[in-house]
Amino acid sequence: MPSRTKDILIWITTFMIMLIICMPGLWIILSAFRTNGEILTKPAIWIPETLTLDNFRAIFGYGENVVGVPVASYFRNSIIISATSTFLAVFIGMTGGYAFARYRFPGKGSTFLWLMLSRTVPGIALSLPIFIIWSRMGIIDTKFGVILVYTAINVPFTIWLTEGFFRQVPQDLNEAAQIDGCTRWEAFWKIEFPLAKSGIASAGIFAFLTSWNEYALASQLTRSTDSKTLPVGLMDFTAQFTIDWAGMCAMAVIIIIPALILTFLVQKHLIAGLTFGGVKG
Amino acid sequence: MAEVSLKNVVKRYGALEVVHGIDLEIAHNEFVVLVGPSGCGKSTTLRMIAGLEDISDGEIAIGDKVVNMLPPRKRNISMVFQNYALYPHMSVRENLGFSLKIAKRAPEDITKAVDDAADILGLTELLERTPAELSGGQRQRVAMGRAIVRHPDVFLFDEPLSNLDAKLRTQMRVEIKKLHSKVKTTIVYVTHDQIEAMTLADRIVIMKDGHIVQIGTPLEVFERPVDTFVAGFIGSPPMNLIEGSVKDDHVVFSDGRSLPVPPDFTGKIANGRRVVFGFRADVLMPKGHTLAESGVLHDIDLTIDMAEPLGSESILLTTLGGQDIQARMHNPRPVTSGEVLTCELHLEKCHLFDADTTQSLRG
Ligand SMILES: Nc1ncnc2c1ncn2[C@@H]1O[C@H](COP(=O)(O)OP(=O)(O)OP(=O)(O)O)[C@@H](O)[C@H]1O
Ligand SMILES: [Mg+2]
């Protein structure tokens, strides 16, 4: 097959796949700028006739029909919870990943396996036990309670990801740094950390997105504006008999934007193109 | 001043002992090469001196300080690794200056020290590149530069040339030797290449299975190997070693042929004793193709299997006592396979070893 035809075929296939993946997202974004009436029309209107920012105005308390959803509080909660749990998970996971990559200790293999297996339990299955324990401890409906859960969820994955990256950094570099006058800790921060940075950044993004988008557990563990996160807040748009789809989609867009921005900011670190040219050829 | 002294140093990994009580005294400014086959414990010994491995037993001192419990950074040593271990995210300049930066030296001191080191090693043009942009030989030089910038008491090298091609290896060998005469420092150098050991060392330490077999200057270990292992390990081609038993001051081989015992041993070895007769290719030469040398010569007819011409000389492959052995032919002429040549053996340069203990009978 001529390579031109092949290129075109690849393009079309890619386009189709991307279309299928992106369709729901596109629908959400479109709907965020439409009226509830237009969203619910049958047959569906694909190309919106009018675009409106009313949904966003309503969310933030401007305009005629104000939605009673405290988006600002939810936003703040989401940021605090996601950022803190990401920071903790990355720090704990990174040091753990380093330990697995560099040290020998009894039970290393099985510990690692169990950490990974913990990921196979669906979060929702844990919600009842966690709910009971958390309520006994009095940390239901607190940001702290949610942070704790999210950190625990993210640590195993972070360990797994960073372990791989640290293992790629040759042990020699750490030893060379120690001989050059570093303590082990300094050698870690000055040499191995920068070299595993792309892995750590990836782990951070994953942890952040997991926390940012998590719904199942948060919906059990949070009640009030003190701790409710954005995804949980989405449900505020459902009343007993009606659902404000337009408002929900507008809020969904608000949820997506920070995640997108963050991903773009960090992506240059994600390019794991760091050449290990310092070692061998 | 930095002598290095190892007293009864032992290394165990769990129950497995890999270095069995090594004693070694290295003098100030001495260039000592640890050599031995793969897995004999050279790297382990070097890493114990560096502080990268704990010592299971014994004592290591650098200068007059026992360093058993000191971390690497407190030993004032530097090390060149087999894989160079350059920091890939730093430029050559940063790599060279890293140790000084850690030591919190003033920036202008660092710049000067780095420039000096770069000058010695011819790296000045490369200072702003990253390790990935260097060739193997250049990386090797940067690794050495990183070692010399801070004027350590002791340099440790772990097979620094084994990743280079043959030509570059020879060139770097010369540079290391020059470096040692320029920056006078104690050097401990690990290699499994006996040529490197012979050419670089003030003293060679030959190791086997976690033991030191022999310590001596290159000439000592070449001329007076303590056992058949050293005899076979040092020198190229390796020493010819033929087993036989002694009868009336002759060593009789399995094929019935015999050679007189070397003059030093005449009348000293009991009949019937099993020995190994050893001599280098250099002391067995066909008549007419010898180096004009006098001494106790013994003529022996040998059937040549093959000749390997090297230009100014040829290595002749032949057999004696059921063993493949090698002889050396100077000013070579073409030799056909199966040709019989009368060769002269310099008896006083031959060796006798005990066949059971493999130890030299020279005492
Ligand atoms: N971490 C370890 N655990 C167990 N045994 C080890 C460990 N490191 C090395 N050894 C063993 O110790 C012995 C000596 O190893 P060492 O690396 O010192 O050999 P070497 O002389 O440097 O060999 P080479 O020329 O191949 O580098 C080897 O038999 C090796 O298998
Ligand atoms: Mg080694």
XYZ file of C-alpha atoms and ligand atoms in Angstrom:
676
model
C 0.000 0.000 0.000
C 1.403 3.445 -0.836
C 2.401 5.153 2.355
C 0.117 8.101 1.558
C -3.018 5.984 1.501
C -1.798 4.298 4.656
C -1.323 7.648 6.368
C -4.817 8.724 5.421
C -6.302 5.461 6.677
C -4.457 5.816 9.973
C -5.740 9.362 10.253
C -9.331 8.366 9.661
C -9.156 5.491 12.131
C -7.587 7.692 14.772
C -10.221 10.324 14.148
C -13.061 7.822 14.551
C -11.642 6.449 17.781
C -11.053 9.916 19.185
C -14.584 10.914 18.193
C -16.047 7.993 20.131
C -13.876 8.790 23.154
C -14.542 12.511 23.075
C -18.228 12.476 22.219
C -19.589 12.437 25.783
C -17.149 15.133 26.824
C -18.114 17.247 23.847
C -21.772 16.738 24.678
C -21.181 17.948 28.210
C -19.368 21.052 27.047
C -22.028 21.843 24.466
C -24.772 21.303 26.992
C -23.139 23.624 29.455
C -23.937 26.453 27.082
C -27.490 25.460 26.246
C -30.817 25.692 27.968
C -32.289 22.755 29.783
C -35.149 22.764 27.306
C -32.910 22.422 24.303
C -30.915 19.626 25.940
C -34.014 17.556 26.504
C -35.553 18.096 23.029
C -36.299 14.968 21.060
C -34.924 14.342 18.547
C -31.668 15.741 19.866
C -30.431 19.036 18.524
C -26.731 18.547 17.712
C -25.805 21.998 16.570
C -27.019 24.386 19.269
C -29.219 27.187 17.995
C -28.287 29.627 20.708
C -25.383 29.548 23.099
C -25.854 31.053 26.543
C -23.752 31.666 29.626
C -26.853 31.669 31.836
C -25.982 28.279 33.314
C -22.699 29.632 34.654
C -24.330 32.844 35.853
C -26.877 30.797 37.702
C -24.222 28.688 39.400
C -22.307 31.699 40.617
C -25.473 33.422 41.841
C -26.093 36.011 39.123
C -29.116 36.375 36.835
C -32.755 35.532 37.241
C -32.896 31.855 38.177
C -30.131 31.412 40.777
C -29.206 27.817 41.550
C -28.768 27.227 45.268
C -25.536 25.294 44.899
C -22.530 26.607 46.898
C -20.065 25.930 44.117
C -17.380 28.154 45.621
C -17.278 26.097 48.830
C -17.217 22.842 46.908
C -14.471 24.160 44.732
C -12.427 25.138 47.765
C -13.016 21.753 49.408
C -12.048 19.913 46.251
C -8.860 21.905 45.902
C -7.836 21.435 49.523
C -8.679 17.734 49.588
C -7.138 16.880 46.236
C -4.000 18.947 46.718
C -3.325 17.690 50.241
C -4.012 14.057 49.474
C -1.926 14.264 46.316
C 0.975 15.805 48.170
C 0.800 13.165 50.899
C 0.342 10.284 48.483
C 3.233 11.426 46.296
C 5.534 11.954 49.242
C 4.698 8.653 50.927
C 4.493 6.776 47.644
C 7.754 8.196 46.350
C 9.721 7.307 49.464
C 8.063 3.896 49.405
C 8.854 3.407 45.736
C 12.449 4.386 46.437
C 12.685 1.874 49.260
C 11.324 -0.883 47.036
C 13.724 0.050 44.256
C 16.868 0.363 46.358
C 16.745 -1.642 49.551
C 16.420 -5.312 50.323
C 14.186 -6.199 53.214
C 12.323 -9.298 54.326
C 8.905 -9.765 52.764
C 9.623 -7.218 50.026
C 8.035 -9.182 47.196
C 4.851 -10.076 49.005
C 4.444 -6.585 50.480
C 4.646 -5.161 47.005
C 2.117 -7.664 45.708
C -0.325 -6.933 48.520
C -0.058 -3.212 47.906
C -1.007 -3.785 44.290
C -3.792 -6.193 45.206
C -5.302 -3.546 47.445
C -6.113 -1.715 44.235
C -8.324 -4.556 43.050
C -10.936 -3.859 45.739
C -13.548 -1.481 44.350
C -13.625 1.670 46.424
C -17.353 1.530 46.880
C -17.064 -1.871 48.575
C -14.976 -0.207 51.241
C -17.384 2.634 51.766
C -19.494 0.967 54.453
C -16.594 -0.168 56.674
C -14.885 3.166 56.196
C -18.121 4.973 56.960
C -18.554 3.079 60.232
C -14.965 3.505 61.360
C -14.850 7.148 60.339
C -18.082 7.937 62.157
C -16.814 6.238 65.336
C -13.683 8.359 65.045
C -15.777 11.440 64.429
C -14.182 12.323 61.109
C -17.283 11.890 58.962
C -18.018 15.035 57.003
C -14.537 16.459 57.512
C -11.964 17.244 54.865
C -9.448 15.316 56.957
C -11.494 12.129 56.663
C -11.638 12.355 52.880
C -7.975 13.268 52.590
C -7.073 10.176 54.594
C -9.052 7.900 52.278
C -7.727 9.460 49.099
C -4.158 9.297 50.312
C -4.581 5.608 51.084
C -6.091 4.972 47.669
C -3.293 6.735 45.840
C -0.253 5.473 47.708
C -0.042 1.970 46.172
C -0.225 3.263 42.632
C 2.339 5.951 43.349
C 4.678 3.364 44.856
C 4.295 1.153 41.835
C 4.898 3.944 39.338
C 7.817 5.626 41.076
C 9.471 2.305 41.892
C 9.820 1.673 38.182
C 11.359 5.075 37.599
C 13.788 4.825 40.490
C 14.847 1.400 39.320
C 15.825 2.951 35.989
C 18.193 5.338 37.729
C 21.428 3.398 38.084
C 22.525 2.683 41.634
C 26.009 3.890 40.646
C 24.775 7.482 40.536
C 23.707 7.392 44.141
C 27.052 5.879 45.106
C 28.974 8.412 43.057
C 27.074 11.178 44.853
C 27.859 9.658 48.238
C 31.523 9.567 47.341
C 31.257 13.155 46.132
C 30.238 14.088 49.655
C 26.476 13.602 49.881
C 24.577 11.856 52.586
C 22.133 9.272 51.313
C 19.338 11.753 51.742
C 21.182 14.470 49.804
C 22.074 11.983 47.096
C 18.400 11.175 46.801
C 17.287 14.789 46.486
C 20.093 16.000 44.265
C 20.455 13.047 41.927
C 17.736 10.448 42.013
C 14.786 12.731 42.600
C 15.528 14.976 39.593
C 16.105 11.939 37.407
C 12.845 10.274 38.428
C 10.988 13.572 38.215
C 8.897 12.606 35.211
C 7.670 9.504 36.999
C 6.897 11.454 40.121
C 5.034 14.092 38.123
C 2.983 11.401 36.404
C 2.168 9.830 39.736
C 1.148 13.251 41.011
C -1.200 13.880 38.097
C -2.805 10.483 38.481
C -3.261 10.952 42.193
C -4.697 14.414 41.722
C -7.142 13.350 39.038
C -8.262 10.346 41.064
C -8.992 12.558 44.061
C -10.455 15.362 41.989
C -12.942 13.138 40.182
C -13.738 10.602 42.916
C -17.428 10.371 43.640
C -18.444 7.055 45.207
C -16.584 7.344 48.513
C -16.927 11.081 48.860
C -20.684 10.829 48.478
C -20.755 8.607 51.565
C -18.224 10.470 53.663
C -19.328 14.062 53.097
C -22.573 15.814 53.982
C -22.252 19.544 54.221
C -20.524 22.434 52.565
C -17.688 21.800 55.057
C -16.424 18.851 53.103
C -18.492 18.173 49.985
C -16.388 18.030 46.839
C -17.340 19.141 43.339
C -18.383 15.709 42.006
C -20.617 15.200 45.033
C -21.941 18.713 44.556
C -23.101 17.752 41.078
C -25.901 15.800 42.703
C -27.256 19.028 44.147
C -28.706 19.642 40.709
C -31.036 16.698 41.045
C -34.243 17.501 42.824
C -36.901 14.929 43.592
C -38.637 15.196 40.232
C -36.392 17.283 38.049
C -32.802 17.333 37.058
C -31.126 20.572 36.037
C -28.976 19.053 33.277
C -27.763 22.391 32.013
C -26.551 23.445 35.425
C -24.948 20.063 35.985
C -23.070 20.257 32.702
C -21.923 23.783 33.451
C -20.543 22.599 36.756
C -18.944 19.595 35.076
C -17.095 22.053 32.845
C -15.944 23.899 35.937
C -14.637 20.583 37.304
C -12.837 19.719 34.090
C -11.032 23.029 33.618
C -8.606 22.918 36.574
C -7.754 19.308 35.783
C -7.012 20.254 32.188
C -4.903 23.224 33.203
C -2.913 21.140 35.653
C -2.332 18.406 33.117
C -1.048 20.935 30.597
C 1.230 22.508 33.173
C 2.781 19.242 34.227
C 2.878 17.539 30.868
C 6.306 18.783 29.930
C 7.658 16.869 32.910
C 5.767 13.808 31.801
C 7.860 13.423 28.708
C 10.102 10.751 30.085
C 12.793 11.580 27.596
C 15.495 12.049 30.170
C 18.509 10.455 28.626
C 20.554 8.319 30.907
C 23.592 9.163 28.869
C 25.670 9.623 31.995
C 25.872 5.904 32.312
C 27.426 3.737 29.662
C 26.745 4.497 26.024
C 49.793 11.351 53.506
C 47.427 8.523 52.818
C 48.418 4.954 53.255
C 45.647 2.442 52.985
C 45.763 -0.541 55.238
C 43.493 -3.583 55.266
C 43.753 -5.929 58.213
C 42.012 -9.287 58.035
C 39.102 -7.773 56.113
C 36.159 -10.104 55.663
C 32.964 -9.633 53.663
C 29.921 -11.811 54.100
C 26.578 -11.611 52.342
C 24.382 -13.407 54.830
C 26.014 -16.789 55.305
C 28.054 -16.494 52.119
C 31.603 -15.298 52.693
C 33.044 -13.715 49.560
C 36.198 -12.056 50.900
C 38.166 -14.151 53.347
C 40.378 -12.067 55.596
C 42.482 -9.894 53.326
C 45.665 -8.189 54.525
C 47.071 -5.421 52.383
C 49.297 -2.416 53.052
C 49.314 0.283 50.404
C 51.956 2.981 50.656
C 51.469 6.704 50.138
C 51.310 7.560 46.408
C 51.499 3.931 45.452
C 49.606 2.640 42.424
C 48.202 -0.736 43.416
C 46.207 -2.879 41.015
C 43.841 -5.572 42.211
C 43.565 -8.178 39.513
C 41.882 -11.544 39.276
C 39.219 -13.475 37.427
C 35.566 -12.467 37.477
C 33.841 -12.934 40.814
C 37.040 -13.113 42.889
C 36.031 -10.199 45.108
C 37.990 -7.288 43.626
C 35.056 -4.917 43.388
C 33.823 -5.937 46.806
C 37.225 -5.144 48.301
C 37.374 -1.792 46.539
C 33.843 -0.922 47.620
C 34.711 -1.743 51.195
C 37.598 0.709 50.992
C 35.172 3.263 49.523
C 32.638 2.654 52.264
C 29.938 1.564 49.842
C 29.882 -1.885 51.464
C 30.016 -2.637 55.151
C 32.943 -4.610 56.451
C 31.873 -7.865 58.084
C 35.101 -8.236 59.997
C 38.572 -6.726 60.210
C 39.819 -3.180 59.908
C 40.405 -0.674 57.141
C 42.480 2.436 57.753
C 43.115 5.372 55.447
C 45.976 7.567 56.563
C 46.128 6.953 60.288
C 42.363 6.850 60.680
C 40.339 3.672 61.001
C 37.423 4.189 58.646
C 35.332 1.077 59.309
C 32.342 3.086 60.449
C 32.803 6.204 58.325
C 30.415 6.848 55.417
C 32.028 7.346 51.979
C 31.830 11.132 52.170
C 34.024 11.224 55.274
C 36.829 9.107 53.825
C 38.245 11.693 51.420
C 38.401 9.247 48.555
C 37.124 9.458 45.049
C 36.070 6.717 42.749
C 35.773 6.136 39.025
C 33.075 3.642 38.174
C 33.016 1.112 35.375
C 29.907 2.758 33.929
C 31.289 6.246 34.620
C 28.186 7.126 36.671
C 28.070 10.700 35.414
C 25.040 12.675 36.505
C 22.966 12.791 33.310
C 21.015 15.910 34.236
C 24.099 18.052 34.768
C 26.568 19.552 32.338
C 30.165 18.406 32.344
C 31.058 21.505 34.346
C 28.410 20.725 36.954
C 29.482 17.102 37.074
C 33.071 18.097 37.740
C 32.134 20.708 40.311
C 29.487 18.694 42.123
C 31.660 17.500 44.997
C 33.008 20.999 45.596
C 29.516 22.425 45.564
C 28.435 19.852 48.134
C 31.460 20.859 50.196
C 30.135 24.462 49.993
C 33.252 25.871 48.402
C 33.134 29.395 47.005
C 31.870 29.570 43.394
C 35.064 31.130 42.093
C 37.157 28.365 43.733
C 34.939 25.801 42.095
C 35.272 27.416 38.684
C 39.024 27.481 39.041
C 39.314 23.883 40.257
C 37.044 22.664 37.462
C 38.992 24.604 34.839
C 42.256 23.160 36.141
C 40.965 19.607 36.066
C 39.459 20.144 32.620
C 42.816 21.437 31.487
C 44.702 18.396 32.754
C 42.283 16.033 31.022
C 41.651 18.044 27.852
C 37.993 18.636 28.608
C 37.937 22.407 28.290
C 35.966 22.342 25.034
C 33.349 20.027 26.466
C 32.467 21.771 29.701
C 29.025 22.945 28.646
C 27.865 19.638 27.160
C 25.832 17.024 28.950
C 27.126 13.462 29.387
C 24.734 12.189 26.712
C 26.562 14.349 24.179
C 29.958 12.770 24.848
C 31.737 9.773 23.391
C 32.770 6.856 25.596
C 36.330 8.059 25.962
C 35.204 11.593 26.791
C 32.818 10.302 29.457
C 35.673 8.309 30.862
C 37.747 11.461 31.093
C 34.934 13.378 32.763
C 34.626 10.592 35.309
C 38.336 10.931 36.038
C 38.046 14.694 36.148
C 35.308 14.414 38.723
C 37.625 12.271 40.772
C 40.615 14.612 40.656
C 38.990 18.024 41.222
C 38.903 17.691 44.918
C 42.357 16.264 45.496
C 41.346 13.178 47.456
C 43.711 11.107 49.562
C 42.947 7.997 47.577
C 41.658 7.284 44.075
C 39.644 4.161 43.542
C 39.094 2.813 40.034
C 36.746 -0.082 39.288
C 37.464 -1.448 35.814
C 37.372 2.059 34.358
C 38.423 0.992 30.874
C 36.369 -2.113 30.302
C 33.643 -0.300 28.343
C 36.078 1.173 25.844
C 37.266 -0.365 22.600
C 40.760 -1.809 22.469
C 42.473 1.194 20.919
C 40.911 3.724 23.254
C 41.698 1.464 26.195
C 45.388 1.551 25.395
C 45.265 5.326 25.013
C 43.400 5.867 28.299
C 45.792 3.497 30.045
C 48.609 5.824 29.130
C 46.567 8.821 30.284
C 45.875 7.233 33.653
C 49.554 6.543 34.076
C 50.369 10.157 33.190
C 47.662 11.363 35.517
C 49.239 9.463 38.370
C 52.578 11.125 37.795
C 50.882 14.544 37.602
C 48.576 14.325 40.605
C 50.509 12.275 43.078
C 47.947 10.231 44.948
C 47.487 6.760 46.275
C 45.573 4.718 43.706
C 43.751 1.424 44.066
C 42.759 0.139 40.662
C 40.630 -2.901 39.922
C 40.788 -4.786 36.656
C 40.541 -8.324 35.351
C 42.907 -7.466 32.534
C 46.431 -8.563 33.389
C 47.966 -6.300 30.752
C 46.407 -3.273 32.429
C 47.722 -4.556 35.725
C 51.238 -5.075 34.418
C 51.480 -1.734 32.668
C 49.956 0.463 35.367
C 50.881 -0.980 38.696
C 53.638 -0.230 41.120
C 52.453 -3.381 42.822
C 49.981 -6.001 41.680
C 47.649 -7.811 44.044
C 46.416 -11.028 42.499
C 43.171 -12.314 43.938
C 41.316 -15.573 43.564
C 38.097 -16.723 45.223
C 38.206 -14.004 47.863
C 41.845 -14.600 48.820
C 45.019 -12.739 47.923
C 47.287 -15.157 46.098
C 50.309 -12.952 45.542
C 51.419 -9.372 46.014
C 54.397 -8.005 44.155
C 55.776 -5.676 41.547
C 54.843 -6.529 37.955
C 58.250 -8.091 37.393
C 58.097 -10.117 40.601
C 54.739 -11.663 39.815
C 55.842 -12.242 36.240
C 59.170 -13.821 37.058
C 58.350 -15.552 40.311
C 54.713 -16.600 40.372
C 53.898 -18.291 43.679
C 51.626 -20.887 42.125
C 50.264 -22.196 38.842
C 47.269 -19.857 39.062
C 49.424 -16.734 38.998
C 51.685 -18.330 36.401
C 48.717 -18.911 34.122
C 47.048 -15.586 34.850
C 49.894 -13.126 34.426
C 51.630 -12.773 31.098
C 50.453 -13.223 27.565
C 50.401 -15.832 26.213
C 49.903 -17.634 29.546
C 52.717 -19.756 30.914
C 53.011 -23.272 29.521
C 52.307 -25.708 32.368
C 53.010 -29.415 31.926
C 52.486 -32.018 34.607
C 54.979 -34.834 35.100
C 56.972 -36.751 37.680
C 60.587 -36.322 38.705
C 63.158 -38.972 37.896
C 66.908 -38.344 38.340
C 66.646 -34.568 38.013
C 64.407 -34.841 34.997
C 60.678 -34.227 34.742
C 59.099 -37.073 32.795
C 55.829 -36.267 31.063
C 52.937 -38.531 30.178
C 54.148 -38.978 26.613
C 57.501 -40.283 27.851
C 59.479 -37.191 26.843
C 61.345 -35.339 29.538
C 63.085 -32.106 30.421
C 65.868 -31.555 32.935
C 64.803 -29.756 36.116
C 65.891 -26.103 36.139
C 69.423 -25.590 37.517
C 68.165 -24.149 40.833
C 66.440 -27.439 41.609
C 69.132 -29.886 40.555
C 69.506 -32.588 43.227
C 66.775 -31.089 45.382
C 63.678 -32.911 44.240
C 62.966 -36.469 45.285
C 62.345 -39.074 42.614
C 58.676 -39.813 41.979
C 57.378 -36.426 43.090
C 54.514 -35.090 40.970
C 55.325 -31.611 39.707
C 54.189 -29.088 37.141
C 56.901 -27.835 34.826
C 56.281 -24.244 33.766
C 57.895 -21.932 31.247
C 56.803 -19.026 29.133
C 56.649 -19.001 25.370
C 59.409 -16.366 25.462
C 61.992 -18.830 26.732
C 61.287 -21.531 24.123
C 62.577 -20.483 20.707
C 63.489 -22.383 17.532
C 67.200 -22.452 16.803
C 68.182 -19.632 14.523
C 65.221 -17.592 15.618
C 66.255 -16.833 19.172
C 67.229 -13.603 20.809
C 70.963 -13.709 21.333
C 71.018 -14.754 24.953
C 73.311 -16.951 26.948
C 72.290 -19.283 29.731
C 71.569 -22.904 30.381
C 70.018 -24.030 27.138
C 68.332 -27.327 26.458
C 67.482 -28.457 22.939
C 64.196 -30.140 22.240
C 62.558 -31.212 18.977
C 58.977 -30.103 18.624
C 56.369 -30.757 15.948
C 54.704 -27.465 15.080
C 50.925 -27.621 14.714
C 50.403 -24.071 13.649
C 52.105 -20.693 13.516
C 50.436 -17.391 14.357
C 52.441 -14.650 12.649
C 52.395 -11.364 14.547
C 54.808 -9.590 12.222
C 58.060 -9.203 14.088
C 57.560 -12.598 15.679
C 55.363 -15.666 15.420
C 53.699 -17.697 18.125
C 54.178 -21.390 17.460
C 51.563 -23.830 18.697
C 52.849 -27.272 19.495
C 52.403 -30.069 22.017
C 54.573 -31.498 24.753
C 53.603 -33.987 27.423
C 50.093 -34.130 26.013
C 49.654 -30.387 26.588
C 49.190 -27.655 24.027
C 52.088 -25.283 24.504
C 53.372 -22.192 22.793
C 56.808 -21.099 21.654
C 58.022 -17.841 20.233
C 59.866 -17.390 16.960
C 61.802 -14.203 16.353
C 62.587 -12.998 12.831
C 59.998 -15.490 11.682
C 59.974 -17.474 8.510
C 56.910 -19.323 7.220
C 56.374 -22.591 9.090
C 54.350 -25.424 7.633
C 52.104 -27.419 9.854
C 53.764 -30.688 10.910
C 57.273 -29.314 10.522
C 59.715 -30.394 13.225
C 61.867 -27.648 14.699
C 64.659 -27.893 17.198
C 63.955 -25.388 19.938
C 66.101 -23.982 22.706
C 64.636 -23.823 26.190
C 66.191 -21.442 28.697
C 66.236 -23.801 31.630
C 67.156 -21.246 34.290
C 63.958 -19.337 33.423
C 61.711 -22.328 34.003
C 59.545 -23.003 37.043
C 58.520 -25.996 39.078
C 55.283 -26.235 41.007
C 53.928 -28.943 43.259
C 51.275 -30.816 41.293
C 48.969 -31.218 44.297
C 49.228 -27.891 46.091
C 50.007 -25.933 42.872
C 52.520 -23.924 44.943
C 55.891 -22.932 43.521
C 58.774 -25.158 44.683
C 61.084 -22.159 44.733
C 60.404 -21.549 48.444
N 24.987 -8.234 46.970
C 25.545 -9.448 46.903
N 24.972 -10.513 47.488
C 25.537 -11.733 47.418
N 26.694 -11.999 46.800
C 27.335 -10.983 46.204
C 26.794 -9.662 46.216
N 27.644 -8.854 45.541
C 28.644 -9.646 45.118
N 28.477 -10.927 45.521
C 29.387 -12.054 45.259
O 30.652 -11.709 45.733
C 31.660 -12.250 44.893
C 32.643 -11.161 44.541
O 32.005 -10.182 43.749
P 32.783 -8.959 43.132
O 31.786 -8.086 42.489
O 33.660 -8.379 44.147
O 33.641 -9.674 42.008
P 34.707 -9.024 41.047
O 36.016 -9.613 41.393
O 34.600 -7.555 41.052
O 34.256 -9.610 39.643
P 34.122 -8.874 38.230
O 35.449 -8.921 37.572
O 33.135 -9.748 37.509
O 33.605 -7.494 38.464
C 30.947 -12.837 43.689
O 30.973 -14.242 43.800
C 29.554 -12.312 43.787
O 28.647 -13.287 43.351
Mg 33.818 -6.068 39.668
